[in-house]
Amino acid sequence: MEYCSFPTGKPQGEMAERLAKISYVITDLDGTMLTGAKATVDSSGRPSTELIEVLVELERAGIEVVPCSGRNRSMIFEDARILGLHSWIAEMGGLICTKSGSQPEWTYYTGDMPYNPDSWKTPHDLICETGVIDEILEHWRGHMECYHDNYIGFEYREVTVAMRGDADPADVQVFLDHSGLPLYMADNGYVRRINGSTTLENVDMKHPQGIHTYHIMPKGLTKGTGIRRYAELRNISPDEMIACGDSPADCEMADYVGSFLFMRNGLDHPLAEKELAIHNNIWVSNLPSTDGWCDAMRTLLAAHE
């Protein structure tokens, strides 16, 4: 597989100019900035303060870190609050907060799916009311399930429907096409570990094989289009942003930012090679997940010296 590695140390030439323009880091969380959903470990799970130190240095340099995740509002709000981040993009781009805190400024984004906020229903409610989620669960019994965010009590979602399993997205799409709403299923990468209970059959909880995280989403909604909407709301140009992710689905963000960092741990996905080949602004981290993210951010910081 051919790809360009993200530079280490102080960048030179065109790359130095590119990175010097960046003021926003739009980043996936699990498997990208975080390992094991923790901010105080390295990529191997050992105790480390490296991520916290890098976040502090980015803040001092005036570079804003914006988490962009499948997480719901409650989880990402708390992540942002504890880490000192000022805005966020949740539910795969469907929930955009341009100002976090006690008086947040936020909006839904539903792509091509019609949505009337005066309905007093969430986009998630509208998707579930079609009955298509129940149909998928029945058809792929033991192979697909809905799940809560990290099984730690955050059940409520507002835009997407989070699922996991091993169904072929093309087969699921047949069901979605008959739902009455413009929907699709996004692959958000492999499940590395299953916590809590599961209805999936014949799965190794600690080392699941072939199990994906999926989101049933409105067509036209992706992390990428969510970033585009976020940038419109804040008047940010693509060259001012670098996005980071570890799944092939994350690579779509590259179309809406100046630069994209793909995490080395995502290279084992069968669709990774295709995504890397069709984008000319993607660089691969030299180390996996948190270690690779921190290494790349130190290069970004060096470009701002």
Tab-separated table of C-alpha atoms in Angstrom:
chain	number	residue	atom	x	y	z
A	1	MET	CA	0.000	0.000	0.000
A	2	GLU	CA	1.428	3.370	-1.030
A	3	TYR	CA	0.872	6.444	1.120
A	4	CYS	CA	2.595	9.594	2.368
A	5	SER	CA	3.718	9.662	5.991
A	6	PHE	CA	3.090	12.733	8.107
A	7	PRO	CA	6.388	14.543	8.759
A	8	THR	CA	8.021	14.487	12.169
A	9	GLY	CA	9.981	17.317	13.753
A	10	LYS	CA	9.984	20.758	12.151
A	11	PRO	CA	8.358	20.579	8.696
A	12	GLN	CA	10.014	22.049	5.638
A	13	GLY	CA	8.973	23.631	2.351
A	14	GLU	CA	5.403	23.272	1.120
A	15	MET	CA	4.395	21.198	4.132
A	16	ALA	CA	5.610	23.906	6.507
A	17	GLU	CA	3.521	26.491	4.648
A	18	ARG	CA	0.488	24.198	4.655
A	19	LEU	CA	0.659	23.497	8.391
A	20	ALA	CA	1.343	27.126	9.313
A	21	LYS	CA	-2.128	28.038	7.989
A	22	ILE	CA	-3.919	25.582	10.277
A	23	SER	CA	-5.807	26.946	13.282
A	24	TYR	CA	-8.345	24.128	13.760
A	25	VAL	CA	-7.815	20.414	14.374
A	26	ILE	CA	-11.062	18.556	13.642
A	27	THR	CA	-10.523	15.153	15.176
A	28	ASP	CA	-12.177	11.821	15.669
A	29	LEU	CA	-11.811	10.511	19.209
A	30	ASP	CA	-11.636	6.739	19.713
A	31	GLY	CA	-8.720	5.162	17.884
A	32	THR	CA	-7.495	8.603	16.855
A	33	MET	CA	-6.912	11.109	19.658
A	34	LEU	CA	-7.942	8.661	22.378
A	35	THR	CA	-6.966	5.080	23.143
A	36	GLY	CA	-9.485	3.025	25.070
A	37	ALA	CA	-11.648	6.165	25.472
A	38	LYS	CA	-9.035	7.528	27.898
A	39	ALA	CA	-7.011	10.756	27.795
A	40	THR	CA	-4.349	9.640	30.269
A	41	VAL	CA	-2.854	6.659	28.430
A	42	ASP	CA	-0.627	6.165	25.403
A	43	SER	CA	-1.455	3.942	22.438
A	44	SER	CA	-0.424	0.859	24.406
A	45	GLY	CA	-2.702	1.740	27.304
A	46	ARG	CA	0.139	2.734	29.604
A	47	PRO	CA	-0.342	5.774	31.879
A	48	SER	CA	0.791	8.929	30.072
A	49	THR	CA	0.285	12.700	30.253
A	50	GLU	CA	1.445	13.270	26.668
A	51	LEU	CA	-2.019	13.941	25.233
A	52	ILE	CA	-2.886	16.418	27.977
A	53	GLU	CA	0.425	18.216	27.499
A	54	VAL	CA	-0.121	18.459	23.741
A	55	LEU	CA	-3.666	19.794	24.205
A	56	VAL	CA	-2.320	22.491	26.528
A	57	GLU	CA	0.378	23.452	24.017
A	58	LEU	CA	-2.172	23.653	21.189
A	59	GLU	CA	-4.372	25.910	23.324
A	60	ARG	CA	-1.425	28.184	24.061
A	61	ALA	CA	-0.592	28.346	20.356
A	62	GLY	CA	-4.141	29.416	19.494
A	63	ILE	CA	-4.936	26.159	17.693
A	64	GLU	CA	-8.445	24.944	18.498
A	65	VAL	CA	-9.128	21.217	18.816
A	66	VAL	CA	-12.665	20.300	17.743
A	67	PRO	CA	-13.815	16.725	18.452
A	68	CYS	CA	-15.880	15.250	15.614
A	69	SER	CA	-17.363	11.944	16.650
A	70	GLY	CA	-20.247	9.519	16.567
A	71	ARG	CA	-20.702	10.207	20.282
A	72	ASN	CA	-23.957	11.740	21.442
A	73	ARG	CA	-24.418	15.186	22.971
A	74	SER	CA	-23.970	14.165	26.607
A	75	MET	CA	-20.719	12.317	26.037
A	76	ILE	CA	-19.020	14.786	23.728
A	77	PHE	CA	-20.107	17.746	25.864
A	78	GLU	CA	-18.416	16.189	28.888
A	79	ASP	CA	-15.339	15.252	26.840
A	80	ALA	CA	-15.040	18.848	25.647
A	81	ARG	CA	-15.643	20.304	29.098
A	82	ILE	CA	-13.053	18.168	30.862
A	83	LEU	CA	-10.433	18.626	28.130
A	84	GLY	CA	-11.023	22.377	27.865
A	85	LEU	CA	-12.323	22.316	24.270
A	86	HIS	CA	-14.581	25.088	23.033
A	87	SER	CA	-16.788	23.504	20.365
A	88	TRP	CA	-17.667	20.081	18.977
A	89	ILE	CA	-19.384	18.055	16.271
A	90	ALA	CA	-21.405	15.062	17.504
A	91	GLU	CA	-23.390	12.180	16.003
A	92	MET	CA	-21.319	11.869	12.828
A	93	GLY	CA	-21.830	15.521	11.868
A	94	GLY	CA	-25.527	15.709	12.724
A	95	LEU	CA	-25.223	17.828	15.876
A	96	ILE	CA	-22.998	20.898	15.637
A	97	CYS	CA	-22.015	23.050	18.597
A	98	THR	CA	-20.055	26.192	17.735
A	99	LYS	CA	-19.890	27.387	21.334
A	100	SER	CA	-19.845	24.917	24.201
A	101	GLY	CA	-20.438	25.747	27.852
A	102	SER	CA	-23.324	26.856	30.062
A	103	GLN	CA	-24.975	28.783	27.195
A	104	PRO	CA	-24.156	26.652	24.149
A	105	GLU	CA	-24.879	27.534	20.542
A	106	TRP	CA	-25.840	24.457	18.533
A	107	THR	CA	-27.908	23.190	15.612
A	108	TYR	CA	-28.976	19.935	13.953
A	109	TYR	CA	-27.707	19.142	10.484
A	110	THR	CA	-29.618	16.475	8.528
A	111	GLY	CA	-28.187	16.651	5.020
A	112	ASP	CA	-30.819	15.666	2.442
A	113	MET	CA	-33.420	14.540	4.983
A	114	PRO	CA	-36.228	17.057	5.538
A	115	TYR	CA	-36.460	18.152	9.144
A	116	ASN	CA	-38.789	20.624	10.830
A	117	PRO	CA	-37.576	21.671	14.297
A	118	ASP	CA	-41.122	22.793	15.115
A	119	SER	CA	-42.196	19.130	15.054
A	120	TRP	CA	-40.781	18.719	18.577
A	121	LYS	CA	-39.227	15.477	17.387
A	122	THR	CA	-35.560	14.774	16.857
A	123	PRO	CA	-34.186	13.489	13.534
A	124	HIS	CA	-33.490	10.219	15.393
A	125	ASP	CA	-37.186	9.970	16.310
A	126	LEU	CA	-38.196	10.362	12.667
A	127	ILE	CA	-35.837	7.582	11.551
A	128	CYS	CA	-37.082	5.156	14.207
A	129	GLU	CA	-40.728	5.919	13.427
A	130	THR	CA	-40.293	4.477	9.913
A	131	GLY	CA	-39.863	1.006	11.440
A	132	VAL	CA	-36.737	0.291	9.407
A	133	ILE	CA	-34.510	-0.176	12.464
A	134	ASP	CA	-36.787	-2.917	13.797
A	135	GLU	CA	-36.758	-4.557	10.358
A	136	ILE	CA	-32.949	-4.578	10.276
A	137	LEU	CA	-32.712	-6.036	13.770
A	138	GLU	CA	-35.181	-8.787	12.893
A	139	HIS	CA	-33.570	-9.673	9.553
A	140	TRP	CA	-30.019	-9.755	10.973
A	141	ARG	CA	-30.879	-11.214	14.368
A	142	GLY	CA	-27.608	-12.119	16.103
A	143	HIS	CA	-25.603	-10.167	13.535
A	144	MET	CA	-26.754	-6.579	14.104
A	145	GLU	CA	-27.711	-4.699	17.252
A	146	CYS	CA	-28.314	-1.184	18.487
A	147	TYR	CA	-25.990	-0.142	21.254
A	148	HIS	CA	-25.413	2.642	23.742
A	149	ASP	CA	-22.324	4.832	23.699
A	150	ASN	CA	-19.603	2.790	25.383
A	151	TYR	CA	-22.242	1.113	27.568
A	152	ILE	CA	-21.781	3.660	30.335
A	153	GLY	CA	-25.319	4.969	30.576
A	154	PHE	CA	-25.566	7.469	27.717
A	155	GLU	CA	-28.465	5.993	25.775
A	156	TYR	CA	-30.101	9.022	24.206
A	157	ARG	CA	-29.304	9.972	20.621
A	158	GLU	CA	-30.788	12.809	18.598
A	159	VAL	CA	-29.789	12.286	14.964
A	160	THR	CA	-28.202	8.952	14.025
A	161	VAL	CA	-29.030	5.397	15.076
A	162	ALA	CA	-25.905	3.642	16.350
A	163	MET	CA	-25.570	-0.029	15.452
A	164	ARG	CA	-22.864	-2.661	15.316
A	165	GLY	CA	-22.471	-6.036	13.688
A	166	ASP	CA	-21.268	-7.670	10.495
A	167	ALA	CA	-24.053	-7.040	7.977
A	168	ASP	CA	-23.111	-5.930	4.468
A	169	PRO	CA	-24.015	-2.221	4.145
A	170	ALA	CA	-25.191	-2.828	0.573
A	171	ASP	CA	-27.748	-5.365	1.804
A	172	VAL	CA	-28.889	-3.050	4.591
A	173	GLN	CA	-29.290	-0.258	2.046
A	174	VAL	CA	-32.086	-2.205	0.347
A	175	PHE	CA	-34.123	-1.903	3.552
A	176	LEU	CA	-33.230	1.766	3.998
A	177	ASP	CA	-34.284	2.598	0.435
A	178	HIS	CA	-37.824	1.479	1.295
A	179	SER	CA	-38.043	3.400	4.575
A	180	GLY	CA	-39.611	6.535	3.126
A	181	LEU	CA	-36.676	8.713	4.222
A	182	PRO	CA	-33.342	9.325	2.448
A	183	LEU	CA	-31.085	7.177	4.660
A	184	TYR	CA	-27.842	5.217	4.438
A	185	MET	CA	-25.592	3.216	6.748
A	186	ALA	CA	-22.115	4.605	7.437
A	187	ASP	CA	-19.277	2.291	8.466
A	188	ASN	CA	-17.440	3.935	11.362
A	189	GLY	CA	-14.698	1.315	11.638
A	190	TYR	CA	-13.979	-1.893	13.497
A	191	VAL	CA	-15.062	-2.595	17.061
A	192	ARG	CA	-11.896	-3.325	19.052
A	193	ARG	CA	-13.631	-4.474	22.240
A	194	ILE	CA	-17.195	-5.059	23.407
A	195	ASN	CA	-18.067	-3.882	26.903
A	196	GLY	CA	-21.262	-4.849	28.664
A	197	SER	CA	-23.785	-7.234	27.129
A	198	THR	CA	-24.337	-8.032	23.468
A	199	THR	CA	-26.882	-9.892	21.357
A	200	LEU	CA	-24.298	-10.618	18.659
A	201	GLU	CA	-23.634	-14.321	18.226
A	202	ASN	CA	-20.265	-16.108	18.437
A	203	VAL	CA	-18.303	-12.960	19.263
A	204	ASP	CA	-15.096	-12.754	21.290
A	205	MET	CA	-15.899	-9.821	23.595
A	206	LYS	CA	-12.265	-8.865	24.196
A	207	HIS	CA	-11.101	-9.347	20.608
A	208	PRO	CA	-14.111	-9.202	18.253
A	209	GLN	CA	-13.352	-10.046	14.640
A	210	GLY	CA	-15.168	-8.478	11.693
A	211	ILE	CA	-17.566	-6.453	13.857
A	212	HIS	CA	-18.150	-2.886	12.672
A	213	THR	CA	-19.639	0.207	14.242
A	214	TYR	CA	-22.391	1.555	11.986
A	215	HIS	CA	-24.616	4.620	11.982
A	216	ILE	CA	-27.964	4.834	10.197
A	217	MET	CA	-27.892	8.405	8.924
A	218	PRO	CA	-29.687	10.860	6.649
A	219	LYS	CA	-28.230	10.880	3.147
A	220	GLY	CA	-26.059	13.916	2.613
A	221	LEU	CA	-24.929	13.810	6.239
A	222	THR	CA	-21.359	12.733	6.913
A	223	LYS	CA	-18.614	13.880	9.205
A	224	GLY	CA	-17.331	15.750	6.156
A	225	THR	CA	-20.516	17.668	5.388
A	226	GLY	CA	-20.898	18.278	9.117
A	227	ILE	CA	-17.448	19.880	9.080
A	228	ARG	CA	-18.445	21.949	6.052
A	229	ARG	CA	-21.512	23.229	7.907
A	230	TYR	CA	-19.452	23.898	11.038
A	231	ALA	CA	-16.949	25.877	8.951
A	232	GLU	CA	-19.759	27.887	7.336
A	233	LEU	CA	-21.174	28.781	10.738
A	234	ARG	CA	-17.770	29.955	11.963
A	235	ASN	CA	-16.463	31.426	8.693
A	236	ILE	CA	-13.464	29.078	8.526
A	237	SER	CA	-11.700	28.221	5.260
A	238	PRO	CA	-10.644	24.629	4.415
A	239	ASP	CA	-6.939	25.532	4.518
A	240	GLU	CA	-7.328	26.520	8.172
A	241	MET	CA	-8.361	22.979	9.123
A	242	ILE	CA	-6.720	19.591	9.458
A	243	ALA	CA	-8.985	16.625	10.163
A	244	CYS	CA	-7.920	13.356	11.790
A	245	GLY	CA	-9.489	9.898	11.760
A	246	ASP	CA	-8.828	6.176	11.813
A	247	SER	CA	-11.542	4.676	9.597
A	248	PRO	CA	-12.070	4.773	5.816
A	249	ALA	CA	-15.353	6.598	6.459
A	250	ASP	CA	-13.346	9.328	8.191
A	251	CYS	CA	-11.335	9.867	4.996
A	252	GLU	CA	-14.367	11.585	3.494
A	253	MET	CA	-13.536	14.498	5.796
A	254	ALA	CA	-10.498	15.103	3.574
A	255	ASP	CA	-12.796	16.591	0.920
A	256	TYR	CA	-13.707	19.486	3.215
A	257	VAL	CA	-10.383	20.382	4.839
A	258	GLY	CA	-6.948	21.373	3.629
A	259	SER	CA	-5.168	18.384	5.175
A	260	PHE	CA	-6.138	15.032	6.651
A	261	LEU	CA	-4.258	12.777	9.072
A	262	PHE	CA	-5.128	9.091	8.761
A	263	MET	CA	-4.102	7.015	11.741
A	264	ARG	CA	-1.728	4.125	11.113
A	265	ASN	CA	-3.967	1.748	13.072
A	266	GLY	CA	-6.635	2.191	10.387
A	267	LEU	CA	-4.481	0.726	7.623
A	268	ASP	CA	-5.738	-2.807	8.315
A	269	HIS	CA	-9.244	-1.921	7.113
A	270	PRO	CA	-9.881	-3.428	3.639
A	271	LEU	CA	-11.175	-0.096	2.298
A	272	ALA	CA	-8.241	1.984	3.567
A	273	GLU	CA	-6.098	1.572	0.452
A	274	LYS	CA	-8.911	2.764	-1.815
A	275	GLU	CA	-9.546	5.885	0.262
A	276	LEU	CA	-5.869	6.791	0.457
A	277	ALA	CA	-5.557	6.434	-3.316
A	278	ILE	CA	-8.378	8.833	-4.207
A	279	HIS	CA	-7.291	11.736	-1.987
A	280	ASN	CA	-4.167	13.828	-2.495
A	281	ASN	CA	-4.260	15.592	0.873
A	282	ILE	CA	-4.011	12.585	3.214
A	283	TRP	CA	-0.959	11.763	5.308
A	284	VAL	CA	-0.601	8.669	7.498
A	285	SER	CA	0.591	8.993	11.085
A	286	ASN	CA	3.924	7.416	11.953
A	287	LEU	CA	2.520	5.819	15.109
A	288	PRO	CA	-0.935	4.447	15.977
A	289	SER	CA	-3.799	6.329	17.650
A	290	THR	CA	-2.835	8.612	20.564
A	291	ASP	CA	0.929	8.368	20.031
A	292	GLY	CA	0.563	9.133	16.329
A	293	TRP	CA	-1.879	11.964	16.969
A	294	CYS	CA	0.404	13.616	19.522
A	295	ASP	CA	3.423	13.185	17.254
A	296	ALA	CA	1.586	14.898	14.383
A	297	MET	CA	0.367	17.717	16.628
A	298	ARG	CA	3.936	18.423	17.725
A	299	THR	CA	4.859	18.761	14.061
A	300	LEU	CA	1.935	21.162	13.634
A	301	LEU	CA	3.124	23.158	16.636
A	302	ALA	CA	6.638	23.305	15.191
A	303	ALA	CA	5.206	24.838	12.008
A	304	HIS	CA	3.755	27.659	14.121
A	305	GLU	CA	7.016	28.538	15.870
